[in-house]
GROMACS .gro file of C-alpha atoms in nm:
model
  483
    1UNK     CA    1   6.019   3.952  -7.271
    2UNK     CA    2   6.348   3.765  -7.244
    3UNK     CA    3   6.440   3.913  -6.907
    4UNK     CA    4   6.122   3.792  -6.740
    5UNK     CA    5   6.151   3.440  -6.877
    6UNK     CA    6   6.522   3.399  -6.821
    7UNK     CA    7   6.558   3.574  -6.486
    8UNK     CA    8   6.595   3.254  -6.283
    9UNK     CA    9   6.733   3.019  -6.547
   10UNK     CA   10   7.087   2.897  -6.466
   11UNK     CA   11   7.339   2.890  -6.748
   12UNK     CA   12   7.633   2.697  -6.602
   13UNK     CA   13   7.701   2.323  -6.572
   14UNK     CA   14   7.516   2.124  -6.305
   15UNK     CA   15   7.767   1.879  -6.157
   16UNK     CA   16   7.745   1.714  -5.817
   17UNK     CA   17   7.463   1.940  -5.705
   18UNK     CA   18   7.653   2.262  -5.779
   19UNK     CA   19   7.664   2.515  -6.062
   20UNK     CA   20   8.007   2.525  -6.222
   21UNK     CA   21   8.177   2.713  -6.503
   22UNK     CA   22   8.330   2.512  -6.784
   23UNK     CA   23   8.687   2.412  -6.699
   24UNK     CA   24   8.820   2.622  -6.986
   25UNK     CA   25   8.569   2.902  -6.939
   26UNK     CA   26   8.402   2.825  -7.271
   27UNK     CA   27   8.045   2.929  -7.346
   28UNK     CA   28   7.808   2.927  -7.641
   29UNK     CA   29   7.503   3.129  -7.741
   30UNK     CA   30   7.143   3.014  -7.745
   31UNK     CA   31   6.929   3.166  -8.022
   32UNK     CA   32   6.558   3.246  -8.030
   33UNK     CA   33   6.451   3.088  -8.362
   34UNK     CA   34   6.162   3.334  -8.396
   35UNK     CA   35   6.384   3.643  -8.394
   36UNK     CA   36   6.734   3.504  -8.456
   37UNK     CA   37   6.848   3.699  -8.150
   38UNK     CA   38   7.081   3.567  -7.880
   39UNK     CA   39   6.886   3.503  -7.561
   40UNK     CA   40   7.149   3.344  -7.337
   41UNK     CA   41   7.509   3.231  -7.308
   42UNK     CA   42   7.559   2.881  -7.166
   43UNK     CA   43   7.868   2.707  -7.030
   44UNK     CA   44   8.017   2.459  -7.278
   45UNK     CA   45   8.143   2.145  -7.105
   46UNK     CA   46   8.484   2.003  -7.183
   47UNK     CA   47   8.604   1.643  -7.158
   48UNK     CA   48   8.741   1.732  -6.815
   49UNK     CA   49   8.393   1.851  -6.710
   50UNK     CA   50   8.236   1.533  -6.845
   51UNK     CA   51   8.466   1.316  -6.635
   52UNK     CA   52   8.390   1.536  -6.333
   53UNK     CA   53   8.021   1.468  -6.391
   54UNK     CA   54   8.088   1.093  -6.406
   55UNK     CA   55   8.289   1.128  -6.081
   56UNK     CA   56   7.988   1.297  -5.918
   57UNK     CA   57   7.751   1.029  -6.045
   58UNK     CA   58   7.979   0.754  -5.919
   59UNK     CA   59   7.998   0.913  -5.575
   60UNK     CA   60   7.619   0.937  -5.559
   61UNK     CA   61   7.550   0.587  -5.696
   62UNK     CA   62   7.580   0.365  -5.385
   63UNK     CA   63   7.348   0.571  -5.166
   64UNK     CA   64   7.092   0.626  -5.442
   65UNK     CA   65   7.085   0.257  -5.537
   66UNK     CA   66   7.047   0.163  -5.170
   67UNK     CA   67   6.745   0.389  -5.116
   68UNK     CA   68   6.420   0.206  -5.062
   69UNK     CA   69   6.211   0.205  -5.382
   70UNK     CA   70   5.937   0.398  -5.205
   71UNK     CA   71   6.184   0.674  -5.115
   72UNK     CA   72   6.291   0.711  -5.477
   73UNK     CA   73   5.926   0.702  -5.579
   74UNK     CA   74   5.829   0.985  -5.345
   75UNK     CA   75   6.104   1.206  -5.486
   76UNK     CA   76   5.987   1.140  -5.842
   77UNK     CA   77   5.627   1.209  -5.745
   78UNK     CA   78   5.727   1.540  -5.587
   79UNK     CA   79   5.922   1.631  -5.903
   80UNK     CA   80   5.603   1.578  -6.103
   81UNK     CA   81   5.412   1.810  -5.873
   82UNK     CA   82   5.676   2.083  -5.887
   83UNK     CA   83   5.690   2.077  -6.267
   84UNK     CA   84   5.313   2.105  -6.290
   85UNK     CA   85   5.319   2.389  -6.036
   86UNK     CA   86   5.563   2.578  -6.260
   87UNK     CA   87   5.421   2.449  -6.588
   88UNK     CA   88   5.360   2.785  -6.753
   89UNK     CA   89   5.715   2.905  -6.689
   90UNK     CA   90   5.860   2.585  -6.834
   91UNK     CA   91   5.629   2.604  -7.136
   92UNK     CA   92   5.732   2.960  -7.220
   93UNK     CA   93   6.099   2.867  -7.185
   94UNK     CA   94   6.056   2.573  -7.424
   95UNK     CA   95   5.890   2.802  -7.679
   96UNK     CA   96   6.161   3.063  -7.639
   97UNK     CA   97   6.450   2.832  -7.719
   98UNK     CA   98   6.274   2.577  -7.944
   99UNK     CA   99   6.022   2.795  -8.129
  100UNK     CA  100   5.713   2.574  -8.102
  101UNK     CA  101   5.374   2.730  -8.032
  102UNK     CA  102   5.299   2.788  -7.665
  103UNK     CA  103   5.001   2.551  -7.680
  104UNK     CA  104   5.237   2.278  -7.802
  105UNK     CA  105   5.488   2.358  -7.527
  106UNK     CA  106   5.218   2.335  -7.261
  107UNK     CA  107   5.137   1.989  -7.387
  108UNK     CA  108   5.502   1.892  -7.374
  109UNK     CA  109   5.538   2.008  -7.013
  110UNK     CA  110   5.242   1.795  -6.903
  111UNK     CA  111   5.377   1.500  -7.100
  112UNK     CA  112   5.727   1.539  -6.959
  113UNK     CA  113   5.604   1.565  -6.600
  114UNK     CA  114   5.396   1.253  -6.644
  115UNK     CA  115   5.712   1.043  -6.684
  116UNK     CA  116   5.804   1.130  -6.326
  117UNK     CA  117   5.458   1.038  -6.202
  118UNK     CA  118   5.456   0.712  -6.401
  119UNK     CA  119   5.799   0.604  -6.280
  120UNK     CA  120   5.714   0.703  -5.924
  121UNK     CA  121   5.462   0.421  -5.955
  122UNK     CA  122   5.695   0.183  -6.140
  123UNK     CA  123   5.985   0.230  -5.896
  124UNK     CA  124   5.806   0.014  -5.639
  125UNK     CA  125   5.728  -0.261  -5.891
  126UNK     CA  126   6.079  -0.383  -5.969
  127UNK     CA  127   5.977  -0.740  -5.900
  128UNK     CA  128   6.207  -1.044  -5.909
  129UNK     CA  129   6.115  -1.413  -5.910
  130UNK     CA  130   6.189  -1.744  -5.741
  131UNK     CA  131   6.148  -2.091  -5.887
  132UNK     CA  132   6.288  -2.443  -5.851
  133UNK     CA  133   6.530  -2.577  -6.110
  134UNK     CA  134   6.354  -2.876  -6.270
  135UNK     CA  135   6.658  -3.107  -6.268
  136UNK     CA  136   6.874  -3.006  -5.972
  137UNK     CA  137   6.606  -2.886  -5.734
  138UNK     CA  138   6.810  -2.575  -5.655
  139UNK     CA  139   6.623  -2.251  -5.609
  140UNK     CA  140   6.654  -1.996  -5.888
  141UNK     CA  141   6.642  -1.644  -5.747
  142UNK     CA  142   6.630  -1.360  -6.000
  143UNK     CA  143   6.645  -0.992  -5.910
  144UNK     CA  144   6.686  -0.673  -6.112
  145UNK     CA  145   6.959  -0.436  -5.997
  146UNK     CA  146   7.048  -0.084  -6.115
  147UNK     CA  147   7.287  -0.114  -6.407
  148UNK     CA  148   7.506   0.181  -6.308
  149UNK     CA  149   7.583   0.528  -6.436
  150UNK     CA  150   7.377   0.621  -6.742
  151UNK     CA  151   7.480   0.875  -7.005
  152UNK     CA  152   7.175   1.041  -7.158
  153UNK     CA  153   7.194   1.232  -7.487
  154UNK     CA  154   6.880   1.422  -7.585
  155UNK     CA  155   6.759   1.617  -7.892
  156UNK     CA  156   6.627   1.968  -7.935
  157UNK     CA  157   6.275   1.894  -8.059
  158UNK     CA  158   6.127   1.806  -7.718
  159UNK     CA  159   6.381   1.957  -7.475
  160UNK     CA  160   6.182   1.859  -7.164
  161UNK     CA  161   6.008   1.534  -7.257
  162UNK     CA  162   6.300   1.357  -7.424
  163UNK     CA  163   6.501   1.409  -7.106
  164UNK     CA  164   6.240   1.322  -6.843
  165UNK     CA  165   6.154   1.009  -7.045
  166UNK     CA  166   6.508   0.893  -6.963
  167UNK     CA  167   6.568   1.052  -6.622
  168UNK     CA  168   6.246   0.913  -6.477
  169UNK     CA  169   6.313   0.542  -6.536
  170UNK     CA  170   6.685   0.575  -6.459
  171UNK     CA  171   6.617   0.726  -6.119
  172UNK     CA  172   6.337   0.479  -6.051
  173UNK     CA  173   6.580   0.195  -6.123
  174UNK     CA  174   6.843   0.342  -5.889
  175UNK     CA  175   7.084   0.477  -6.151
  176UNK     CA  176   7.253   0.819  -6.146
  177UNK     CA  177   7.273   1.003  -6.479
  178UNK     CA  178   7.480   1.250  -6.676
  179UNK     CA  179   7.267   1.433  -6.931
  180UNK     CA  180   7.404   1.607  -7.239
  181UNK     CA  181   7.119   1.819  -7.382
  182UNK     CA  182   7.110   1.948  -7.739
  183UNK     CA  183   7.307   2.266  -7.794
  184UNK     CA  184   7.009   2.440  -7.957
  185UNK     CA  185   6.792   2.392  -7.647
  186UNK     CA  186   6.995   2.356  -7.324
  187UNK     CA  187   6.798   2.601  -7.109
  188UNK     CA  188   6.497   2.383  -7.029
  189UNK     CA  189   6.703   2.111  -6.864
  190UNK     CA  190   6.916   2.360  -6.675
  191UNK     CA  191   6.597   2.522  -6.545
  192UNK     CA  192   6.469   2.181  -6.433
  193UNK     CA  193   6.762   2.117  -6.200
  194UNK     CA  194   6.646   2.347  -5.917
  195UNK     CA  195   6.308   2.173  -5.937
  196UNK     CA  196   6.471   1.831  -5.897
  197UNK     CA  197   6.682   1.962  -5.611
  198UNK     CA  198   6.365   2.092  -5.444
  199UNK     CA  199   6.205   1.752  -5.496
  200UNK     CA  200   6.487   1.590  -5.302
  201UNK     CA  201   6.713   1.446  -5.571
  202UNK     CA  202   7.054   1.416  -5.399
  203UNK     CA  203   7.366   1.587  -5.538
  204UNK     CA  204   7.531   1.391  -5.817
  205UNK     CA  205   7.229   1.177  -5.902
  206UNK     CA  206   7.142   1.403  -6.197
  207UNK     CA  207   7.414   1.602  -6.374
  208UNK     CA  208   7.362   1.826  -6.680
  209UNK     CA  209   7.647   1.929  -6.907
  210UNK     CA  210   7.560   2.128  -7.221
  211UNK     CA  211   7.846   2.134  -7.469
  212UNK     CA  212   7.940   2.247  -7.817
  213UNK     CA  213   8.200   1.970  -7.820
  214UNK     CA  214   7.934   1.701  -7.808
  215UNK     CA  215   8.129   1.431  -7.988
  216UNK     CA  216   8.439   1.452  -7.767
  217UNK     CA  217   8.243   1.493  -7.445
  218UNK     CA  218   8.007   1.201  -7.505
  219UNK     CA  219   8.288   0.978  -7.635
  220UNK     CA  220   8.493   1.040  -7.322
  221UNK     CA  221   8.204   0.930  -7.103
  222UNK     CA  222   8.124   0.624  -7.313
  223UNK     CA  223   8.484   0.509  -7.274
  224UNK     CA  224   8.482   0.554  -6.896
  225UNK     CA  225   8.450   0.204  -6.745
  226UNK     CA  226   8.221   0.336  -6.471
  227UNK     CA  227   7.951   0.418  -6.727
  228UNK     CA  228   7.723   0.121  -6.798
  229UNK     CA  229   7.428   0.258  -6.999
  230UNK     CA  230   7.391   0.498  -7.291
  231UNK     CA  231   7.046   0.625  -7.386
  232UNK     CA  232   7.021   0.839  -7.698
  233UNK     CA  233   6.738   1.004  -7.889
  234UNK     CA  234   6.828   1.155  -8.223
  235UNK     CA  235   6.919   1.078  -8.580
  236UNK     CA  236   6.998   0.729  -8.704
  237UNK     CA  237   7.331   0.858  -8.837
  238UNK     CA  238   7.447   0.971  -8.492
  239UNK     CA  239   7.294   0.663  -8.331
  240UNK     CA  240   7.510   0.435  -8.544
  241UNK     CA  241   7.822   0.621  -8.433
  242UNK     CA  242   7.726   0.598  -8.066
  243UNK     CA  243   7.658   0.225  -8.100
  244UNK     CA  244   8.009   0.179  -8.239
  245UNK     CA  245   8.153   0.367  -7.944
  246UNK     CA  246   7.931   0.188  -7.694
  247UNK     CA  247   8.070  -0.143  -7.819
  248UNK     CA  248   8.417  -0.057  -7.689
  249UNK     CA  249   8.299  -0.085  -7.328
  250UNK     CA  250   8.004  -0.321  -7.401
  251UNK     CA  251   7.759  -0.060  -7.275
  252UNK     CA  252   7.389  -0.128  -7.254
  253UNK     CA  253   7.237   0.083  -7.536
  254UNK     CA  254   6.890   0.234  -7.570
  255UNK     CA  255   6.850   0.408  -7.904
  256UNK     CA  256   6.541   0.598  -8.021
  257UNK     CA  257   6.637   0.702  -8.372
  258UNK     CA  258   6.487   0.841  -8.691
  259UNK     CA  259   6.147   0.783  -8.843
  260UNK     CA  260   5.966   0.818  -9.174
  261UNK     CA  261   5.609   0.755  -9.071
  262UNK     CA  262   5.344   0.655  -9.325
  263UNK     CA  263   4.982   0.764  -9.279
  264UNK     CA  264   4.735   0.536  -9.460
  265UNK     CA  265   4.381   0.647  -9.537
  266UNK     CA  266   4.158   0.370  -9.672
  267UNK     CA  267   3.848   0.429  -9.882
  268UNK     CA  268   3.613   0.347  -9.592
  269UNK     CA  269   3.782   0.583  -9.345
  270UNK     CA  270   3.601   0.857  -9.160
  271UNK     CA  271   3.768   1.139  -9.351
  272UNK     CA  272   3.700   1.408  -9.094
  273UNK     CA  273   3.849   1.188  -8.821
  274UNK     CA  274   4.146   1.113  -9.049
  275UNK     CA  275   4.201   1.486  -9.103
  276UNK     CA  276   4.194   1.546  -8.729
  277UNK     CA  277   4.445   1.266  -8.675
  278UNK     CA  278   4.660   1.388  -8.963
  279UNK     CA  279   4.688   1.734  -8.813
  280UNK     CA  280   4.812   1.586  -8.486
  281UNK     CA  281   5.047   1.334  -8.649
  282UNK     CA  282   5.188   1.593  -8.889
  283UNK     CA  283   5.186   1.921  -8.699
  284UNK     CA  284   5.291   1.827  -8.346
  285UNK     CA  285   5.599   2.045  -8.293
  286UNK     CA  286   5.560   2.172  -8.653
  287UNK     CA  287   5.650   1.829  -8.784
  288UNK     CA  288   5.986   1.833  -8.607
  289UNK     CA  289   5.928   1.494  -8.450
  290UNK     CA  290   6.050   1.142  -8.519
  291UNK     CA  291   5.685   1.036  -8.494
  292UNK     CA  292   5.567   1.292  -8.751
  293UNK     CA  293   5.362   1.160  -9.041
  294UNK     CA  294   5.580   1.216  -9.348
  295UNK     CA  295   5.420   1.005  -9.621
  296UNK     CA  296   5.044   1.022  -9.669
  297UNK     CA  297   4.907   0.733  -9.872
  298UNK     CA  298   4.541   0.797  -9.953
  299UNK     CA  299   4.309   0.564 -10.143
  300UNK     CA  300   4.238   0.708 -10.487
  301UNK     CA  301   3.861   0.717 -10.417
  302UNK     CA  302   3.899   0.960 -10.127
  303UNK     CA  303   4.219   1.139 -10.229
  304UNK     CA  304   4.058   1.459 -10.354
  305UNK     CA  305   3.837   1.501 -10.047
  306UNK     CA  306   4.123   1.430  -9.808
  307UNK     CA  307   4.369   1.660  -9.989
  308UNK     CA  308   4.117   1.945 -10.004
  309UNK     CA  309   4.024   1.923  -9.635
  310UNK     CA  310   4.384   1.879  -9.519
  311UNK     CA  311   4.493   2.181  -9.724
  312UNK     CA  312   4.215   2.393  -9.577
  313UNK     CA  313   4.313   2.294  -9.222
  314UNK     CA  314   4.683   2.358  -9.283
  315UNK     CA  315   4.617   2.692  -9.452
  316UNK     CA  316   4.409   2.809  -9.154
  317UNK     CA  317   4.698   2.776  -8.907
  318UNK     CA  318   4.840   3.107  -8.786
  319UNK     CA  319   5.218   3.134  -8.821
  320UNK     CA  320   5.431   3.355  -8.598
  321UNK     CA  321   5.625   3.382  -8.274
  322UNK     CA  322   5.517   3.088  -8.062
  323UNK     CA  323   5.469   3.314  -7.759
  324UNK     CA  324   5.199   3.519  -7.936
  325UNK     CA  325   4.830   3.444  -7.887
  326UNK     CA  326   4.667   3.220  -8.144
  327UNK     CA  327   4.991   3.107  -8.311
  328UNK     CA  328   4.988   2.741  -8.414
  329UNK     CA  329   5.300   2.733  -8.632
  330UNK     CA  330   5.618   2.872  -8.483
  331UNK     CA  331   5.962   2.882  -8.645
  332UNK     CA  332   6.174   2.575  -8.708
  333UNK     CA  333   6.459   2.537  -8.463
  334UNK     CA  334   6.740   2.672  -8.683
  335UNK     CA  335   6.836   2.783  -9.032
  336UNK     CA  336   6.977   2.443  -9.129
  337UNK     CA  337   6.648   2.275  -9.046
  338UNK     CA  338   6.447   2.532  -9.241
  339UNK     CA  339   6.679   2.512  -9.540
  340UNK     CA  340   6.644   2.132  -9.546
  341UNK     CA  341   6.266   2.160  -9.566
  342UNK     CA  342   6.299   2.410  -9.852
  343UNK     CA  343   6.530   2.171 -10.034
  344UNK     CA  344   6.290   1.878 -10.000
  345UNK     CA  345   5.987   2.073 -10.120
  346UNK     CA  346   6.176   2.229 -10.413
  347UNK     CA  347   6.303   1.886 -10.514
  348UNK     CA  348   5.951   1.739 -10.518
  349UNK     CA  349   5.811   2.031 -10.718
  350UNK     CA  350   6.093   2.007 -10.971
  351UNK     CA  351   5.996   1.644 -11.026
  352UNK     CA  352   5.627   1.717 -11.084
  353UNK     CA  353   5.466   1.756 -10.742
  354UNK     CA  354   5.197   2.019 -10.687
  355UNK     CA  355   5.178   2.254 -10.387
  356UNK     CA  356   4.820   2.292 -10.260
  357UNK     CA  357   4.905   2.535  -9.981
  358UNK     CA  358   5.218   2.690  -9.832
  359UNK     CA  359   5.556   2.615  -9.982
  360UNK     CA  360   5.710   2.963  -9.962
  361UNK     CA  361   5.951   3.104  -9.703
  362UNK     CA  362   5.808   3.427  -9.560
  363UNK     CA  363   6.003   3.751  -9.550
  364UNK     CA  364   6.159   3.878  -9.229
  365UNK     CA  365   6.361   3.730  -8.942
  366UNK     CA  366   6.305   3.389  -8.792
  367UNK     CA  367   6.333   3.037  -8.930
  368UNK     CA  368   5.972   3.015  -9.044
  369UNK     CA  369   5.814   2.781  -9.296
  370UNK     CA  370   5.439   2.765  -9.351
  371UNK     CA  371   5.219   2.459  -9.312
  372UNK     CA  372   5.242   2.296  -9.655
  373UNK     CA  373   5.059   2.025  -9.848
  374UNK     CA  374   5.222   1.869 -10.154
  375UNK     CA  375   5.032   1.626 -10.377
  376UNK     CA  376   5.118   1.424 -10.688
  377UNK     CA  377   5.452   1.352 -10.524
  378UNK     CA  378   5.657   1.127 -10.754
  379UNK     CA  379   5.829   0.814 -10.626
  380UNK     CA  380   6.173   0.966 -10.685
  381UNK     CA  381   6.116   1.266 -10.456
  382UNK     CA  382   6.368   1.303 -10.174
  383UNK     CA  383   6.094   1.375  -9.919
  384UNK     CA  384   5.966   1.018  -9.944
  385UNK     CA  385   6.297   0.875  -9.829
  386UNK     CA  386   6.418   1.135  -9.580
  387UNK     CA  387   6.268   1.276  -9.263
  388UNK     CA  388   6.107   1.607  -9.356
  389UNK     CA  389   6.124   1.740  -8.999
  390UNK     CA  390   5.899   2.029  -9.087
  391UNK     CA  391   5.533   2.123  -9.147
  392UNK     CA  392   5.506   1.953  -9.486
  393UNK     CA  393   5.262   1.675  -9.579
  394UNK     CA  394   5.337   1.477  -9.895
  395UNK     CA  395   5.048   1.285 -10.052
  396UNK     CA  396   5.041   0.986 -10.286
  397UNK     CA  397   4.751   0.761 -10.384
  398UNK     CA  398   4.707   0.384 -10.372
  399UNK     CA  399   4.453   0.136 -10.510
  400UNK     CA  400   4.480  -0.181 -10.303
  401UNK     CA  401   4.554  -0.280  -9.945
  402UNK     CA  402   4.860  -0.475 -10.058
  403UNK     CA  403   4.997  -0.169 -10.239
  404UNK     CA  404   4.944   0.050  -9.934
  405UNK     CA  405   5.132  -0.194  -9.708
  406UNK     CA  406   5.417  -0.229  -9.956
  407UNK     CA  407   5.457   0.148  -9.991
  408UNK     CA  408   5.440   0.203  -9.617
  409UNK     CA  409   5.710  -0.057  -9.549
  410UNK     CA  410   5.937   0.073  -9.825
  411UNK     CA  411   6.174   0.255  -9.588
  412UNK     CA  412   6.474   0.173  -9.375
  413UNK     CA  413   6.293   0.320  -9.077
  414UNK     CA  414   6.037   0.150  -8.857
  415UNK     CA  415   5.930   0.379  -8.574
  416UNK     CA  416   5.558   0.448  -8.617
  417UNK     CA  417   5.282   0.415  -8.875
  418UNK     CA  418   4.926   0.549  -8.879
  419UNK     CA  419   4.617   0.414  -9.053
  420UNK     CA  420   4.251   0.505  -9.074
  421UNK     CA  421   3.971   0.263  -9.159
  422UNK     CA  422   3.625   0.184  -9.020
  423UNK     CA  423   3.690  -0.189  -9.070
  424UNK     CA  424   3.867  -0.302  -8.753
  425UNK     CA  425   3.943  -0.640  -8.906
  426UNK     CA  426   4.133  -0.463  -9.181
  427UNK     CA  427   4.290  -0.225  -8.932
  428UNK     CA  428   4.437  -0.503  -8.721
  429UNK     CA  429   4.533  -0.711  -9.023
  430UNK     CA  430   4.723  -0.421  -9.182
  431UNK     CA  431   4.878  -0.323  -8.847
  432UNK     CA  432   5.035  -0.667  -8.811
  433UNK     CA  433   5.184  -0.642  -9.159
  434UNK     CA  434   5.338  -0.300  -9.103
  435UNK     CA  435   5.707  -0.314  -9.008
  436UNK     CA  436   5.692  -0.053  -8.734
  437UNK     CA  437   5.735  -0.061  -8.358
  438UNK     CA  438   5.422   0.147  -8.299
  439UNK     CA  439   5.091   0.180  -8.481
  440UNK     CA  440   4.831   0.453  -8.451
  441UNK     CA  441   4.507   0.281  -8.553
  442UNK     CA  442   4.248   0.554  -8.607
  443UNK     CA  443   4.468   0.774  -8.386
  444UNK     CA  444   4.714   1.046  -8.474
  445UNK     CA  445   4.901   1.030  -8.143
  446UNK     CA  446   5.078   0.724  -8.001
  447UNK     CA  447   5.310   0.875  -7.739
  448UNK     CA  448   5.213   0.784  -7.384
  449UNK     CA  449   5.430   0.735  -7.072
  450UNK     CA  450   5.243   0.412  -7.002
  451UNK     CA  451   5.319   0.267  -7.347
  452UNK     CA  452   5.643   0.110  -7.478
  453UNK     CA  453   5.782   0.372  -7.718
  454UNK     CA  454   6.037   0.259  -7.977
  455UNK     CA  455   6.100   0.130  -8.325
  456UNK     CA  456   6.245  -0.147  -8.536
  457UNK     CA  457   6.491  -0.159  -8.828
  458UNK     CA  458   6.694   0.165  -8.844
  459UNK     CA  459   6.469   0.338  -8.592
  460UNK     CA  460   6.643   0.207  -8.287
  461UNK     CA  461   6.689  -0.043  -8.007
  462UNK     CA  462   6.499  -0.082  -7.682
  463UNK     CA  463   6.189   0.093  -7.552
  464UNK     CA  464   6.109   0.401  -7.346
  465UNK     CA  465   5.804   0.439  -7.126
  466UNK     CA  466   5.590   0.166  -6.968
  467UNK     CA  467   5.752  -0.114  -6.768
  468UNK     CA  468   5.999  -0.167  -7.051
  469UNK     CA  469   6.151   0.178  -7.002
  470UNK     CA  470   6.286   0.100  -6.656
  471UNK     CA  471   6.430  -0.231  -6.774
  472UNK     CA  472   6.675  -0.039  -6.993
  473UNK     CA  473   6.844   0.074  -6.668
  474UNK     CA  474   6.838  -0.262  -6.488
  475UNK     CA  475   7.053  -0.573  -6.500
  476UNK     CA  476   6.921  -0.915  -6.401
  477UNK     CA  477   7.115  -1.107  -6.137
  478UNK     CA  478   7.054  -1.479  -6.086
  479UNK     CA  479   7.138  -1.652  -5.758
  480UNK     CA  480   7.142  -2.030  -5.735
  481UNK     CA  481   7.085  -2.157  -5.382
  482UNK     CA  482   6.987  -2.475  -5.205
  483UNK     CA  483   6.834  -2.500  -4.861
   0.00000   0.00000   0.00000
């Protein structure tokens, strides 16, 4: 199984359009979370390798920035087509190193490719402006130029999409990039490089450097004066550290950080529709997503019906190796992640919560945890304040709209919130009062390449996707001229 999937997957560093060993020869293992077996050994970049990648990006920058927008757009469009041509191979590779069910991986591949198609269209719409200064009469010319080399740091939960969501707009804007993928899932991005080369991406425009020395490698790049942008997706804790480091060189930061999404179900909601949305919001990537619904707040009048139906749906999901037919719940990405979920559930139960389904680690290899529903969760439970990052839904009740809003906003995070109600007046009213960058109103999925993705409070800075995503890689230049 492994041989077929990994036969053509490179495992070295991609720098300047060439595969290179780490400067010190270092490598690290990649583990299949379903079997706990080693599936590959990947080169581990050093600080020296990181600077070499920045050198390559700098060499490629002038020519790439000077390309006509349509030329960059055609390359991105071709990259989209190549990924979709090889979609099944990419999906199986994602499942192999990440663990998610193959159906989920197929969705991720389509989503990740769409960022290249979207930014192929946006690349030609980098529009400036001209106006007359009201007092002086001088012309005000404003244009948007590529900011420079961008360092991209991506997580393991969506190894394809979290990278293409950054690469797409950066390349559309005219910026070269150095990507440091997560150590748990480096193979997907390495496998993408031949596809980008086939699409016509010039050497040095995209560089990929997996590393077990992430802190040192990323820090070295952020302190290189040639680097002008840092885009990071990951935990708020790491994001804070990177922001501190980015301040040393006054880098332009884009930070998509943690979440603790509430899911509100009002008494007038279509319960079956709410269950369908809940399954998407909770179980996408087994709950290992910053957008995952963590805290379910259900009106007391419909709590029992919602809890019963959600438990039945969760209990019906087949758990197993994500490559097997019919599997909906694969393993979590590693032992640490699985152990954290166990800790959060055990803590809630010890404080009075009740498990309706799941809640027990199965025997055998693999970092598995079943789809779980926990009700009667007390306010002091850890899972209400921390990202669960697993297939666990915690349920509390509420009585009034004001109470629901207060509970939903009672978190340092502000990425996404979900709510279900048949009353659109209420839906929009509550949405405006929720302190989140994104709202799913009668929808369990908000992610879309054409939409501005991002949060407020401790959930980050900037936006990815839509027109806003390309702006993160552009600087505005103003020219004052009289004629």
